[in-house]
């Protein structure tokens, strides 16, 4: 059952289909091209540009681009400074805040390098008041064959036609390569549906704390358009 169904007594089909699009590693001219190609043409049902979360490592990052990304209404989340595990979480977060002029309390998400999570890392993040850790160590193919579009569309529709559980698209821009058109087709199809919303990880958490049906989502303050 969906969160809307269980907490509000609504039918599953009343729930919005929330999609989280995330990118990771250094944010620089070459890596920013992927989200620019994927996201620029699409809008949420309220007419606002779709948004995403970037999990930033500071090594190799252009902080002017981080500022632009954040100012456009996207989320910036934390990694480690050099894509190596402990230590580095705290230094990376402080560096992003200082160099990109983003308040520390807005840098509340974290993803572990190589998705390898540990007890020590959990303790550090607890002290840093991180509200969400996106570090599931699953496996996915690096290359998609002819059936890639079908696989991506089928997985999305399983959510949309099922219990409307949030659908995550997790990308490393440097590795997207020839799959760019596949993801663009997926975003085009998803954004054409009237009750599908692309949200940041933090916006997803805000909805989960007080889930509302799709018909009420446009009125939520956290989904208002951001004028950069």
mmCIF file with all atom_site columns, C-alpha atoms in Angstrom:
data_model
loop_
_atom_site.group_PDB
_atom_site.id
_atom_site.type_symbol
_atom_site.label_atom_id
_atom_site.label_alt_id
_atom_site.label_comp_id
_atom_site.label_asym_id
_atom_site.label_entity_id
_atom_site.label_seq_id
_atom_site.pdbx_PDB_ins_code
_atom_site.Cartn_x
_atom_site.Cartn_y
_atom_site.Cartn_z
_atom_site.occupancy
_atom_site.B_iso_or_equiv
_atom_site.pdbx_formal_charge
_atom_site.auth_seq_id
_atom_site.auth_comp_id
_atom_site.auth_asym_id
_atom_site.auth_atom_id
_atom_site.pdbx_PDB_model_num
ATOM 1   C CA . UNK A 1 1   ? 0.000  0.000  0.000   1.00 0.00 ? 1   UNK A CA 1
ATOM 2   C CA . UNK A 1 2   ? 1.107  3.558  -0.651  1.00 0.00 ? 2   UNK A CA 1
ATOM 3   C CA . UNK A 1 3   ? 1.839  6.094  2.072   1.00 0.00 ? 3   UNK A CA 1
ATOM 4   C CA . UNK A 1 4   ? -1.180 8.120  1.011   1.00 0.00 ? 4   UNK A CA 1
ATOM 5   C CA . UNK A 1 5   ? -3.391 5.055  1.260   1.00 0.00 ? 5   UNK A CA 1
ATOM 6   C CA . UNK A 1 6   ? -2.193 3.998  4.696   1.00 0.00 ? 6   UNK A CA 1
ATOM 7   C CA . UNK A 1 7   ? -2.021 7.391  6.390   1.00 0.00 ? 7   UNK A CA 1
ATOM 8   C CA . UNK A 1 8   ? -4.758 9.350  4.655   1.00 0.00 ? 8   UNK A CA 1
ATOM 9   C CA . UNK A 1 9   ? -7.262 6.642  3.788   1.00 0.00 ? 9   UNK A CA 1
ATOM 10  C CA . UNK A 1 10  ? -6.918 7.383  0.083   1.00 0.00 ? 10  UNK A CA 1
ATOM 11  C CA . UNK A 1 11  ? -6.819 4.981  -2.830  1.00 0.00 ? 11  UNK A CA 1
ATOM 12  C CA . UNK A 1 12  ? -3.380 4.145  -4.221  1.00 0.00 ? 12  UNK A CA 1
ATOM 13  C CA . UNK A 1 13  ? -4.193 5.872  -7.490  1.00 0.00 ? 13  UNK A CA 1
ATOM 14  C CA . UNK A 1 14  ? -4.656 9.146  -5.606  1.00 0.00 ? 14  UNK A CA 1
ATOM 15  C CA . UNK A 1 15  ? -0.984 9.080  -4.641  1.00 0.00 ? 15  UNK A CA 1
ATOM 16  C CA . UNK A 1 16  ? 1.547  10.987 -6.726  1.00 0.00 ? 16  UNK A CA 1
ATOM 17  C CA . UNK A 1 17  ? 4.274  8.964  -8.371  1.00 0.00 ? 17  UNK A CA 1
ATOM 18  C CA . UNK A 1 18  ? 7.425  10.587 -6.994  1.00 0.00 ? 18  UNK A CA 1
ATOM 19  C CA . UNK A 1 19  ? 10.667 10.155 -8.939  1.00 0.00 ? 19  UNK A CA 1
ATOM 20  C CA . UNK A 1 20  ? 14.086 10.955 -7.494  1.00 0.00 ? 20  UNK A CA 1
ATOM 21  C CA . UNK A 1 21  ? 16.856 11.599 -10.001 1.00 0.00 ? 21  UNK A CA 1
ATOM 22  C CA . UNK A 1 22  ? 20.350 11.669 -8.518  1.00 0.00 ? 22  UNK A CA 1
ATOM 23  C CA . UNK A 1 23  ? 23.841 12.277 -9.881  1.00 0.00 ? 23  UNK A CA 1
ATOM 24  C CA . UNK A 1 24  ? 27.108 11.709 -8.068  1.00 0.00 ? 24  UNK A CA 1
ATOM 25  C CA . UNK A 1 25  ? 30.824 12.553 -7.826  1.00 0.00 ? 25  UNK A CA 1
ATOM 26  C CA . UNK A 1 26  ? 32.564 15.751 -8.971  1.00 0.00 ? 26  UNK A CA 1
ATOM 27  C CA . UNK A 1 27  ? 30.353 18.467 -10.454 1.00 0.00 ? 27  UNK A CA 1
ATOM 28  C CA . UNK A 1 28  ? 32.209 20.031 -13.378 1.00 0.00 ? 28  UNK A CA 1
ATOM 29  C CA . UNK A 1 29  ? 31.538 21.144 -16.956 1.00 0.00 ? 29  UNK A CA 1
ATOM 30  C CA . UNK A 1 30  ? 31.921 17.661 -18.405 1.00 0.00 ? 30  UNK A CA 1
ATOM 31  C CA . UNK A 1 31  ? 29.649 15.928 -15.894 1.00 0.00 ? 31  UNK A CA 1
ATOM 32  C CA . UNK A 1 32  ? 27.004 18.672 -15.878 1.00 0.00 ? 32  UNK A CA 1
ATOM 33  C CA . UNK A 1 33  ? 26.295 17.979 -19.553 1.00 0.00 ? 33  UNK A CA 1
ATOM 34  C CA . UNK A 1 34  ? 24.408 14.781 -18.693 1.00 0.00 ? 34  UNK A CA 1
ATOM 35  C CA . UNK A 1 35  ? 21.740 16.349 -16.427 1.00 0.00 ? 35  UNK A CA 1
ATOM 36  C CA . UNK A 1 36  ? 21.502 19.311 -18.798 1.00 0.00 ? 36  UNK A CA 1
ATOM 37  C CA . UNK A 1 37  ? 20.611 16.976 -21.666 1.00 0.00 ? 37  UNK A CA 1
ATOM 38  C CA . UNK A 1 38  ? 18.279 14.845 -19.549 1.00 0.00 ? 38  UNK A CA 1
ATOM 39  C CA . UNK A 1 39  ? 16.399 17.499 -17.584 1.00 0.00 ? 39  UNK A CA 1
ATOM 40  C CA . UNK A 1 40  ? 16.159 20.705 -19.601 1.00 0.00 ? 40  UNK A CA 1
ATOM 41  C CA . UNK A 1 41  ? 13.061 19.846 -21.646 1.00 0.00 ? 41  UNK A CA 1
ATOM 42  C CA . UNK A 1 42  ? 10.798 18.546 -18.892 1.00 0.00 ? 42  UNK A CA 1
ATOM 43  C CA . UNK A 1 43  ? 8.464  20.076 -16.314 1.00 0.00 ? 43  UNK A CA 1
ATOM 44  C CA . UNK A 1 44  ? 6.571  18.937 -13.245 1.00 0.00 ? 44  UNK A CA 1
ATOM 45  C CA . UNK A 1 45  ? 2.751  19.122 -13.293 1.00 0.00 ? 45  UNK A CA 1
ATOM 46  C CA . UNK A 1 46  ? 2.867  22.625 -11.743 1.00 0.00 ? 46  UNK A CA 1
ATOM 47  C CA . UNK A 1 47  ? 4.968  23.895 -14.656 1.00 0.00 ? 47  UNK A CA 1
ATOM 48  C CA . UNK A 1 48  ? 8.221  24.100 -12.690 1.00 0.00 ? 48  UNK A CA 1
ATOM 49  C CA . UNK A 1 49  ? 11.402 22.562 -14.158 1.00 0.00 ? 49  UNK A CA 1
ATOM 50  C CA . UNK A 1 50  ? 12.110 19.084 -12.851 1.00 0.00 ? 50  UNK A CA 1
ATOM 51  C CA . UNK A 1 51  ? 14.750 18.904 -10.127 1.00 0.00 ? 51  UNK A CA 1
ATOM 52  C CA . UNK A 1 52  ? 17.381 16.434 -8.973  1.00 0.00 ? 52  UNK A CA 1
ATOM 53  C CA . UNK A 1 53  ? 19.943 15.745 -6.247  1.00 0.00 ? 53  UNK A CA 1
ATOM 54  C CA . UNK A 1 54  ? 23.712 15.843 -6.817  1.00 0.00 ? 54  UNK A CA 1
ATOM 55  C CA . UNK A 1 55  ? 25.888 13.916 -4.350  1.00 0.00 ? 55  UNK A CA 1
ATOM 56  C CA . UNK A 1 56  ? 29.074 15.995 -4.506  1.00 0.00 ? 56  UNK A CA 1
ATOM 57  C CA . UNK A 1 57  ? 32.653 15.017 -3.788  1.00 0.00 ? 57  UNK A CA 1
ATOM 58  C CA . UNK A 1 58  ? 34.816 18.120 -3.523  1.00 0.00 ? 58  UNK A CA 1
ATOM 59  C CA . UNK A 1 59  ? 37.861 16.737 -5.354  1.00 0.00 ? 59  UNK A CA 1
ATOM 60  C CA . UNK A 1 60  ? 37.592 17.988 -8.942  1.00 0.00 ? 60  UNK A CA 1
ATOM 61  C CA . UNK A 1 61  ? 34.406 19.986 -8.325  1.00 0.00 ? 61  UNK A CA 1
ATOM 62  C CA . UNK A 1 62  ? 33.759 23.474 -9.734  1.00 0.00 ? 62  UNK A CA 1
ATOM 63  C CA . UNK A 1 63  ? 31.984 25.241 -6.875  1.00 0.00 ? 63  UNK A CA 1
ATOM 64  C CA . UNK A 1 64  ? 30.568 27.931 -9.152  1.00 0.00 ? 64  UNK A CA 1
ATOM 65  C CA . UNK A 1 65  ? 28.616 25.164 -10.875 1.00 0.00 ? 65  UNK A CA 1
ATOM 66  C CA . UNK A 1 66  ? 27.512 23.833 -7.485  1.00 0.00 ? 66  UNK A CA 1
ATOM 67  C CA . UNK A 1 67  ? 26.132 27.295 -6.691  1.00 0.00 ? 67  UNK A CA 1
ATOM 68  C CA . UNK A 1 68  ? 24.253 27.372 -9.996  1.00 0.00 ? 68  UNK A CA 1
ATOM 69  C CA . UNK A 1 69  ? 22.875 23.874 -9.473  1.00 0.00 ? 69  UNK A CA 1
ATOM 70  C CA . UNK A 1 70  ? 21.608 24.736 -5.994  1.00 0.00 ? 70  UNK A CA 1
ATOM 71  C CA . UNK A 1 71  ? 20.227 28.142 -7.021  1.00 0.00 ? 71  UNK A CA 1
ATOM 72  C CA . UNK A 1 72  ? 18.098 26.444 -9.683  1.00 0.00 ? 72  UNK A CA 1
ATOM 73  C CA . UNK A 1 73  ? 16.202 24.552 -6.978  1.00 0.00 ? 73  UNK A CA 1
ATOM 74  C CA . UNK A 1 74  ? 18.185 21.337 -7.055  1.00 0.00 ? 74  UNK A CA 1
ATOM 75  C CA . UNK A 1 75  ? 19.596 19.620 -3.981  1.00 0.00 ? 75  UNK A CA 1
ATOM 76  C CA . UNK A 1 76  ? 23.265 19.229 -3.096  1.00 0.00 ? 76  UNK A CA 1
ATOM 77  C CA . UNK A 1 77  ? 24.154 16.240 -0.931  1.00 0.00 ? 77  UNK A CA 1
ATOM 78  C CA . UNK A 1 78  ? 27.379 15.096 0.697   1.00 0.00 ? 78  UNK A CA 1
ATOM 79  C CA . UNK A 1 79  ? 29.942 12.445 -0.144  1.00 0.00 ? 79  UNK A CA 1
ATOM 80  C CA . UNK A 1 80  ? 33.613 12.301 0.829   1.00 0.00 ? 80  UNK A CA 1
ATOM 81  C CA . UNK A 1 81  ? 36.354 14.560 -0.446  1.00 0.00 ? 81  UNK A CA 1
ATOM 82  C CA . UNK A 1 82  ? 38.179 12.076 -2.691  1.00 0.00 ? 82  UNK A CA 1
ATOM 83  C CA . UNK A 1 83  ? 35.748 9.161  -3.175  1.00 0.00 ? 83  UNK A CA 1
ATOM 84  C CA . UNK A 1 84  ? 37.498 7.299  -0.351  1.00 0.00 ? 84  UNK A CA 1
ATOM 85  C CA . UNK A 1 85  ? 35.710 6.110  2.799   1.00 0.00 ? 85  UNK A CA 1
ATOM 86  C CA . UNK A 1 86  ? 36.245 7.319  6.376   1.00 0.00 ? 86  UNK A CA 1
ATOM 87  C CA . UNK A 1 87  ? 37.381 9.930  7.206   1.00 0.00 ? 87  UNK A CA 1
ATOM 88  C CA . UNK A 1 88  ? 36.159 12.677 4.900   1.00 0.00 ? 88  UNK A CA 1
ATOM 89  C CA . UNK A 1 89  ? 32.419 13.095 5.337   1.00 0.00 ? 89  UNK A CA 1
ATOM 90  C CA . UNK A 1 90  ? 32.662 16.081 7.684   1.00 0.00 ? 90  UNK A CA 1
ATOM 91  C CA . UNK A 1 91  ? 35.432 17.820 5.723   1.00 0.00 ? 91  UNK A CA 1
ATOM 92  C CA . UNK A 1 92  ? 33.556 17.359 2.461   1.00 0.00 ? 92  UNK A CA 1
ATOM 93  C CA . UNK A 1 93  ? 30.344 18.834 3.875   1.00 0.00 ? 93  UNK A CA 1
ATOM 94  C CA . UNK A 1 94  ? 32.147 21.812 5.398   1.00 0.00 ? 94  UNK A CA 1
ATOM 95  C CA . UNK A 1 95  ? 34.015 22.436 2.145   1.00 0.00 ? 95  UNK A CA 1
ATOM 96  C CA . UNK A 1 96  ? 30.828 22.421 0.061   1.00 0.00 ? 96  UNK A CA 1
ATOM 97  C CA . UNK A 1 97  ? 29.166 24.814 2.498   1.00 0.00 ? 97  UNK A CA 1
ATOM 98  C CA . UNK A 1 98  ? 32.099 27.233 2.558   1.00 0.00 ? 98  UNK A CA 1
ATOM 99  C CA . UNK A 1 99  ? 32.880 27.231 -1.161  1.00 0.00 ? 99  UNK A CA 1
ATOM 100 C CA . UNK A 1 100 ? 29.359 27.061 -2.587  1.00 0.00 ? 100 UNK A CA 1
ATOM 101 C CA . UNK A 1 101 ? 27.641 29.276 0.026   1.00 0.00 ? 101 UNK A CA 1
ATOM 102 C CA . UNK A 1 102 ? 25.144 26.577 0.982   1.00 0.00 ? 102 UNK A CA 1
ATOM 103 C CA . UNK A 1 103 ? 24.030 26.481 4.635   1.00 0.00 ? 103 UNK A CA 1
ATOM 104 C CA . UNK A 1 104 ? 25.195 23.363 6.462   1.00 0.00 ? 104 UNK A CA 1
ATOM 105 C CA . UNK A 1 105 ? 21.657 22.449 7.437   1.00 0.00 ? 105 UNK A CA 1
ATOM 106 C CA . UNK A 1 106 ? 20.755 22.232 3.743   1.00 0.00 ? 106 UNK A CA 1
ATOM 107 C CA . UNK A 1 107 ? 23.485 19.619 3.178   1.00 0.00 ? 107 UNK A CA 1
ATOM 108 C CA . UNK A 1 108 ? 21.679 16.830 4.984   1.00 0.00 ? 108 UNK A CA 1
ATOM 109 C CA . UNK A 1 109 ? 21.983 13.932 2.537   1.00 0.00 ? 109 UNK A CA 1
ATOM 110 C CA . UNK A 1 110 ? 24.881 11.507 2.145   1.00 0.00 ? 110 UNK A CA 1
ATOM 111 C CA . UNK A 1 111 ? 25.972 8.652  -0.113  1.00 0.00 ? 111 UNK A CA 1
ATOM 112 C CA . UNK A 1 112 ? 28.932 6.443  0.751   1.00 0.00 ? 112 UNK A CA 1
ATOM 113 C CA . UNK A 1 113 ? 31.739 6.005  -1.809  1.00 0.00 ? 113 UNK A CA 1
ATOM 114 C CA . UNK A 1 114 ? 31.198 2.798  -3.798  1.00 0.00 ? 114 UNK A CA 1
ATOM 115 C CA . UNK A 1 115 ? 27.983 2.517  -1.708  1.00 0.00 ? 115 UNK A CA 1
ATOM 116 C CA . UNK A 1 116 ? 29.986 0.805  1.055   1.00 0.00 ? 116 UNK A CA 1
ATOM 117 C CA . UNK A 1 117 ? 28.433 1.697  4.380   1.00 0.00 ? 117 UNK A CA 1
ATOM 118 C CA . UNK A 1 118 ? 29.950 0.991  7.812   1.00 0.00 ? 118 UNK A CA 1
ATOM 119 C CA . UNK A 1 119 ? 29.158 1.328  11.517  1.00 0.00 ? 119 UNK A CA 1
ATOM 120 C CA . UNK A 1 120 ? 31.846 3.998  11.877  1.00 0.00 ? 120 UNK A CA 1
ATOM 121 C CA . UNK A 1 121 ? 30.372 5.974  8.986   1.00 0.00 ? 121 UNK A CA 1
ATOM 122 C CA . UNK A 1 122 ? 26.907 5.732  10.549  1.00 0.00 ? 122 UNK A CA 1
ATOM 123 C CA . UNK A 1 123 ? 28.213 7.145  13.831  1.00 0.00 ? 123 UNK A CA 1
ATOM 124 C CA . UNK A 1 124 ? 29.884 10.080 12.072  1.00 0.00 ? 124 UNK A CA 1
ATOM 125 C CA . UNK A 1 125 ? 26.758 10.874 10.075  1.00 0.00 ? 125 UNK A CA 1
ATOM 126 C CA . UNK A 1 126 ? 24.633 10.706 13.209  1.00 0.00 ? 126 UNK A CA 1
ATOM 127 C CA . UNK A 1 127 ? 26.758 13.402 14.801  1.00 0.00 ? 127 UNK A CA 1
ATOM 128 C CA . UNK A 1 128 ? 26.487 15.488 11.640  1.00 0.00 ? 128 UNK A CA 1
ATOM 129 C CA . UNK A 1 129 ? 22.663 15.363 11.645  1.00 0.00 ? 129 UNK A CA 1
ATOM 130 C CA . UNK A 1 130 ? 22.379 13.810 8.204   1.00 0.00 ? 130 UNK A CA 1
ATOM 131 C CA . UNK A 1 131 ? 18.707 13.115 7.556   1.00 0.00 ? 131 UNK A CA 1
ATOM 132 C CA . UNK A 1 132 ? 19.037 10.657 4.704   1.00 0.00 ? 132 UNK A CA 1
ATOM 133 C CA . UNK A 1 133 ? 21.694 8.160  3.630   1.00 0.00 ? 133 UNK A CA 1
ATOM 134 C CA . UNK A 1 134 ? 21.384 6.897  0.066   1.00 0.00 ? 134 UNK A CA 1
ATOM 135 C CA . UNK A 1 135 ? 23.954 4.085  -0.019  1.00 0.00 ? 135 UNK A CA 1
ATOM 136 C CA . UNK A 1 136 ? 22.191 0.881  -1.101  1.00 0.00 ? 136 UNK A CA 1
ATOM 137 C CA . UNK A 1 137 ? 24.823 -1.488 -2.502  1.00 0.00 ? 137 UNK A CA 1
ATOM 138 C CA . UNK A 1 138 ? 22.807 -3.132 -5.263  1.00 0.00 ? 138 UNK A CA 1
ATOM 139 C CA . UNK A 1 139 ? 23.929 -4.153 -8.724  1.00 0.00 ? 139 UNK A CA 1
ATOM 140 C CA . UNK A 1 140 ? 22.819 -2.916 -12.123 1.00 0.00 ? 140 UNK A CA 1
ATOM 141 C CA . UNK A 1 141 ? 24.187 -3.525 -15.621 1.00 0.00 ? 141 UNK A CA 1
ATOM 142 C CA . UNK A 1 142 ? 26.702 -0.981 -16.892 1.00 0.00 ? 142 UNK A CA 1
ATOM 143 C CA . UNK A 1 143 ? 25.524 -1.434 -20.466 1.00 0.00 ? 143 UNK A CA 1
ATOM 144 C CA . UNK A 1 144 ? 22.010 -1.902 -21.781 1.00 0.00 ? 144 UNK A CA 1
ATOM 145 C CA . UNK A 1 145 ? 21.288 -3.890 -24.896 1.00 0.00 ? 145 UNK A CA 1
ATOM 146 C CA . UNK A 1 146 ? 18.337 -3.570 -27.223 1.00 0.00 ? 146 UNK A CA 1
ATOM 147 C CA . UNK A 1 147 ? 15.974 -4.365 -24.361 1.00 0.00 ? 147 UNK A CA 1
ATOM 148 C CA . UNK A 1 148 ? 17.213 -1.528 -22.173 1.00 0.00 ? 148 UNK A CA 1
ATOM 149 C CA . UNK A 1 149 ? 14.362 0.854  -22.973 1.00 0.00 ? 149 UNK A CA 1
ATOM 150 C CA . UNK A 1 150 ? 11.825 -1.877 -22.307 1.00 0.00 ? 150 UNK A CA 1
ATOM 151 C CA . UNK A 1 151 ? 13.483 -2.768 -18.988 1.00 0.00 ? 151 UNK A CA 1
ATOM 152 C CA . UNK A 1 152 ? 13.576 0.846  -17.800 1.00 0.00 ? 152 UNK A CA 1
ATOM 153 C CA . UNK A 1 153 ? 9.983  1.522  -18.847 1.00 0.00 ? 153 UNK A CA 1
ATOM 154 C CA . UNK A 1 154 ? 8.738  -1.725 -17.313 1.00 0.00 ? 154 UNK A CA 1
ATOM 155 C CA . UNK A 1 155 ? 10.387 -0.990 -13.965 1.00 0.00 ? 155 UNK A CA 1
ATOM 156 C CA . UNK A 1 156 ? 8.874  2.484  -13.892 1.00 0.00 ? 156 UNK A CA 1
ATOM 157 C CA . UNK A 1 157 ? 5.399  1.208  -14.778 1.00 0.00 ? 157 UNK A CA 1
ATOM 158 C CA . UNK A 1 158 ? 5.608  -1.426 -12.030 1.00 0.00 ? 158 UNK A CA 1
ATOM 159 C CA . UNK A 1 159 ? 5.752  1.476  -9.581  1.00 0.00 ? 159 UNK A CA 1
ATOM 160 C CA . UNK A 1 160 ? 3.247  3.686  -11.373 1.00 0.00 ? 160 UNK A CA 1
ATOM 161 C CA . UNK A 1 161 ? 0.643  0.972  -11.932 1.00 0.00 ? 161 UNK A CA 1
ATOM 162 C CA . UNK A 1 162 ? 1.406  -0.673 -8.586  1.00 0.00 ? 162 UNK A CA 1
ATOM 163 C CA . UNK A 1 163 ? 1.666  0.882  -5.136  1.00 0.00 ? 163 UNK A CA 1
ATOM 164 C CA . UNK A 1 164 ? 3.251  4.167  -6.299  1.00 0.00 ? 164 UNK A CA 1
ATOM 165 C CA . UNK A 1 165 ? 6.381  3.600  -4.220  1.00 0.00 ? 165 UNK A CA 1
ATOM 166 C CA . UNK A 1 166 ? 8.993  6.290  -5.022  1.00 0.00 ? 166 UNK A CA 1
ATOM 167 C CA . UNK A 1 167 ? 11.025 5.480  -8.133  1.00 0.00 ? 167 UNK A CA 1
ATOM 168 C CA . UNK A 1 168 ? 14.751 6.229  -8.030  1.00 0.00 ? 168 UNK A CA 1
ATOM 169 C CA . UNK A 1 169 ? 17.081 6.884  -10.974 1.00 0.00 ? 169 UNK A CA 1
ATOM 170 C CA . UNK A 1 170 ? 20.685 6.881  -9.746  1.00 0.00 ? 170 UNK A CA 1
ATOM 171 C CA . UNK A 1 171 ? 23.326 7.984  -12.253 1.00 0.00 ? 171 UNK A CA 1
ATOM 172 C CA . UNK A 1 172 ? 27.059 8.603  -12.363 1.00 0.00 ? 172 UNK A CA 1
ATOM 173 C CA . UNK A 1 173 ? 27.384 11.097 -15.250 1.00 0.00 ? 173 UNK A CA 1
ATOM 174 C CA . UNK A 1 174 ? 30.832 9.850  -16.256 1.00 0.00 ? 174 UNK A CA 1
ATOM 175 C CA . UNK A 1 175 ? 29.393 6.360  -16.813 1.00 0.00 ? 175 UNK A CA 1
ATOM 176 C CA . UNK A 1 176 ? 26.124 7.164  -18.584 1.00 0.00 ? 176 UNK A CA 1
ATOM 177 C CA . UNK A 1 177 ? 27.690 7.196  -22.045 1.00 0.00 ? 177 UNK A CA 1
ATOM 178 C CA . UNK A 1 178 ? 25.501 5.665  -24.736 1.00 0.00 ? 178 UNK A CA 1
ATOM 179 C CA . UNK A 1 179 ? 22.582 5.213  -22.342 1.00 0.00 ? 179 UNK A CA 1
ATOM 180 C CA . UNK A 1 180 ? 21.748 8.942  -22.385 1.00 0.00 ? 180 UNK A CA 1
ATOM 181 C CA . UNK A 1 181 ? 18.916 8.511  -24.885 1.00 0.00 ? 181 UNK A CA 1
ATOM 182 C CA . UNK A 1 182 ? 17.483 5.619  -22.871 1.00 0.00 ? 182 UNK A CA 1
ATOM 183 C CA . UNK A 1 183 ? 17.185 7.790  -19.768 1.00 0.00 ? 183 UNK A CA 1
ATOM 184 C CA . UNK A 1 184 ? 15.905 10.717 -21.791 1.00 0.00 ? 184 UNK A CA 1
ATOM 185 C CA . UNK A 1 185 ? 13.122 8.537  -23.198 1.00 0.00 ? 185 UNK A CA 1
ATOM 186 C CA . UNK A 1 186 ? 12.268 7.384  -19.676 1.00 0.00 ? 186 UNK A CA 1
ATOM 187 C CA . UNK A 1 187 ? 12.077 10.955 -18.357 1.00 0.00 ? 187 UNK A CA 1
ATOM 188 C CA . UNK A 1 188 ? 10.005 12.023 -21.358 1.00 0.00 ? 188 UNK A CA 1
ATOM 189 C CA . UNK A 1 189 ? 7.466  9.272  -20.750 1.00 0.00 ? 189 UNK A CA 1
ATOM 190 C CA . UNK A 1 190 ? 7.333  9.820  -16.982 1.00 0.00 ? 190 UNK A CA 1
ATOM 191 C CA . UNK A 1 191 ? 6.988  13.599 -17.200 1.00 0.00 ? 191 UNK A CA 1
ATOM 192 C CA . UNK A 1 192 ? 4.104  13.263 -19.664 1.00 0.00 ? 192 UNK A CA 1
ATOM 193 C CA . UNK A 1 193 ? 1.925  11.750 -16.915 1.00 0.00 ? 193 UNK A CA 1
ATOM 194 C CA . UNK A 1 194 ? -0.153 14.240 -14.937 1.00 0.00 ? 194 UNK A CA 1
ATOM 195 C CA . UNK A 1 195 ? 0.561  12.747 -11.506 1.00 0.00 ? 195 UNK A CA 1
ATOM 196 C CA . UNK A 1 196 ? 4.317  12.114 -11.802 1.00 0.00 ? 196 UNK A CA 1
ATOM 197 C CA . UNK A 1 197 ? 6.615  14.523 -9.972  1.00 0.00 ? 197 UNK A CA 1
ATOM 198 C CA . UNK A 1 198 ? 10.414 14.696 -10.080 1.00 0.00 ? 198 UNK A CA 1
ATOM 199 C CA . UNK A 1 199 ? 11.617 15.690 -6.620  1.00 0.00 ? 199 UNK A CA 1
ATOM 200 C CA . UNK A 1 200 ? 14.852 15.967 -4.668  1.00 0.00 ? 200 UNK A CA 1
ATOM 201 C CA . UNK A 1 201 ? 15.567 13.501 -1.892  1.00 0.00 ? 201 UNK A CA 1
ATOM 202 C CA . UNK A 1 202 ? 14.715 16.146 0.696   1.00 0.00 ? 202 UNK A CA 1
ATOM 203 C CA . UNK A 1 203 ? 11.413 16.954 -0.990  1.00 0.00 ? 203 UNK A CA 1
ATOM 204 C CA . UNK A 1 204 ? 10.595 13.252 -0.954  1.00 0.00 ? 204 UNK A CA 1
ATOM 205 C CA . UNK A 1 205 ? 11.226 13.160 2.800   1.00 0.00 ? 205 UNK A CA 1
ATOM 206 C CA . UNK A 1 206 ? 9.007  16.205 3.305   1.00 0.00 ? 206 UNK A CA 1
ATOM 207 C CA . UNK A 1 207 ? 6.187  14.476 1.447   1.00 0.00 ? 207 UNK A CA 1
ATOM 208 C CA . UNK A 1 208 ? 6.685  11.281 3.465   1.00 0.00 ? 208 UNK A CA 1
ATOM 209 C CA . UNK A 1 209 ? 6.362  13.243 6.708   1.00 0.00 ? 209 UNK A CA 1
ATOM 210 C CA . UNK A 1 210 ? 2.967  14.538 5.590   1.00 0.00 ? 210 UNK A CA 1
ATOM 211 C CA . UNK A 1 211 ? 1.789  12.637 2.496   1.00 0.00 ? 211 UNK A CA 1
ATOM 212 C CA . UNK A 1 212 ? -0.892 14.288 0.397   1.00 0.00 ? 212 UNK A CA 1
ATOM 213 C CA . UNK A 1 213 ? -2.659 13.072 -2.752  1.00 0.00 ? 213 UNK A CA 1
ATOM 214 C CA . UNK A 1 214 ? -1.452 14.143 -6.176  1.00 0.00 ? 214 UNK A CA 1
ATOM 215 C CA . UNK A 1 215 ? -4.241 16.705 -6.477  1.00 0.00 ? 215 UNK A CA 1
ATOM 216 C CA . UNK A 1 216 ? -2.852 18.624 -3.483  1.00 0.00 ? 216 UNK A CA 1
ATOM 217 C CA . UNK A 1 217 ? 0.840  18.399 -4.280  1.00 0.00 ? 217 UNK A CA 1
ATOM 218 C CA . UNK A 1 218 ? 1.105  21.612 -6.302  1.00 0.00 ? 218 UNK A CA 1
ATOM 219 C CA . UNK A 1 219 ? -0.022 23.575 -3.233  1.00 0.00 ? 219 UNK A CA 1
ATOM 220 C CA . UNK A 1 220 ? 2.853  22.340 -1.064  1.00 0.00 ? 220 UNK A CA 1
ATOM 221 C CA . UNK A 1 221 ? 5.384  25.127 -0.324  1.00 0.00 ? 221 UNK A CA 1
ATOM 222 C CA . UNK A 1 222 ? 8.383  22.822 -0.786  1.00 0.00 ? 222 UNK A CA 1
ATOM 223 C CA . UNK A 1 223 ? 7.427  22.239 -4.441  1.00 0.00 ? 223 UNK A CA 1
ATOM 224 C CA . UNK A 1 224 ? 7.104  25.859 -5.513  1.00 0.00 ? 224 UNK A CA 1
ATOM 225 C CA . UNK A 1 225 ? 9.145  27.004 -8.505  1.00 0.00 ? 225 UNK A CA 1
ATOM 226 C CA . UNK A 1 226 ? 12.578 28.430 -7.730  1.00 0.00 ? 226 UNK A CA 1
ATOM 227 C CA . UNK A 1 227 ? 13.648 31.496 -9.721  1.00 0.00 ? 227 UNK A CA 1
ATOM 228 C CA . UNK A 1 228 ? 17.429 31.354 -10.105 1.00 0.00 ? 228 UNK A CA 1
#
